[in-house]
Amino acid sequence: MVLLPGLLLSALQSQAQVNLGPVTLGAGLQTSYTGTNTTGADFNNQFQLNHIRLYINGPVYEDIKFMVNTDYDSVTNKLTVLDAVAQFAFSPKFNLWAGRFLEPSDRANLYGPFYANEWAVYTDGVQDGYPFVHQGRDNGVAYWGDFSKVKVSLGGFDGASATGKHDIIGAARVQVDFWDKEDGYYLNGTYYGDKNLLAIGGASQLQDGHTASSIDFLLEKKVLNGGAFTIESEFADYNRLGGYNAAYAKSEGEYGLASFLFPKVVPIAKFKGKFEVLGKYAKADFTHGTGPSYDQKTTEVNFDYIIKQFNARVMMFYKDTRFNRAFEPNYWQAGIGLQLQM
């Protein structure tokens, strides 16, 4: 008899958990073929499983949500924790996140590889050079809020995980949307013509007097009844915090990207997609290092077939990377990538 009330209570609690609301499950895949021609080396052919991600989102209690995302690490051949976030969504103007997630930083970090407009993201010496523990993420807590067309975020993150120093990393970002509004914390590199955007954002991080800062810009305009013209750019300065090369204390750079989504739907087999062309140029300078200062220049061209925006797209790419120092070989890459999400 004593066990019966306990069993009933346990059943009621389980039923309450089930009825709290729907849990969203999803997955994302990026796989590619890349051919690399490096000065002084043999041509390299490589098939890669770039990313495989699993997404889990769901409500816990009223304004409390829980998000867990994982990602396959192609270097270690292991599945790792990408995001693990407790989300307190009291209103659009007042949100608190705690756990592991993308810090307030540049737009490029806040859209990630699956929502970038280009394929060869994070290889130019400029984008997302902020310190992190894994793929732009760090462990910490942050506030963010949407105020009409102004978005604000700030937080504190674990320094030891990201830089090896125990001082907390302070991070902040402010973004202004002059045309259509972007909702939420994470962002996109393009909206494939769903929005008219003119957005400017600034971010900065600070640890023990060292700074990393950036200014980013995105313009997207609907054209020709189904097409879109997009311009994205960024300037970043990594002053003894972050950067692409740990042997150099300071680096700074900028890039410009332009793309055009053709409005006409072009059937291929049973698919009905649109073609997109994209071009990008970036330059980064590395100074105050163990060796002579140097710069990196990166040129990228994409020709894409967009079947269902970020859920299904095929991206052909060419990237040329050049350095102005003899011991760093120049190289170019060409290939084709496939992205699927559900």
Short mmCIF file of C-alpha atoms in Angstrom, two decimals, residues 21-26 55-59 66 68 342:
data_model
loop_
_atom_site.label_atom_id
_atom_site.label_comp_id
_atom_site.label_asym_id
_atom_site.label_seq_id
_atom_site.Cartn_x
_atom_site.Cartn_y
_atom_site.Cartn_z
CA GLY A 21 5.80 20.70 -24.74
CA PRO A 22 7.40 19.35 -27.89
CA VAL A 23 11.08 18.45 -28.02
CA THR A 24 12.73 19.34 -31.33
CA LEU A 25 15.26 16.91 -32.79
CA GLY A 26 17.41 17.73 -35.80
CA TYR A 55 20.34 19.14 -32.38
CA ILE A 56 18.05 18.78 -29.35
CA ASN A 57 15.84 21.63 -28.11
CA GLY A 58 12.91 21.66 -25.75
CA PRO A 59 11.03 23.44 -22.95
CA PHE A 66 17.22 23.57 -22.81
CA VAL A 68 22.04 20.60 -26.66
CA MET A 342 16.60 18.46 -40.99
#
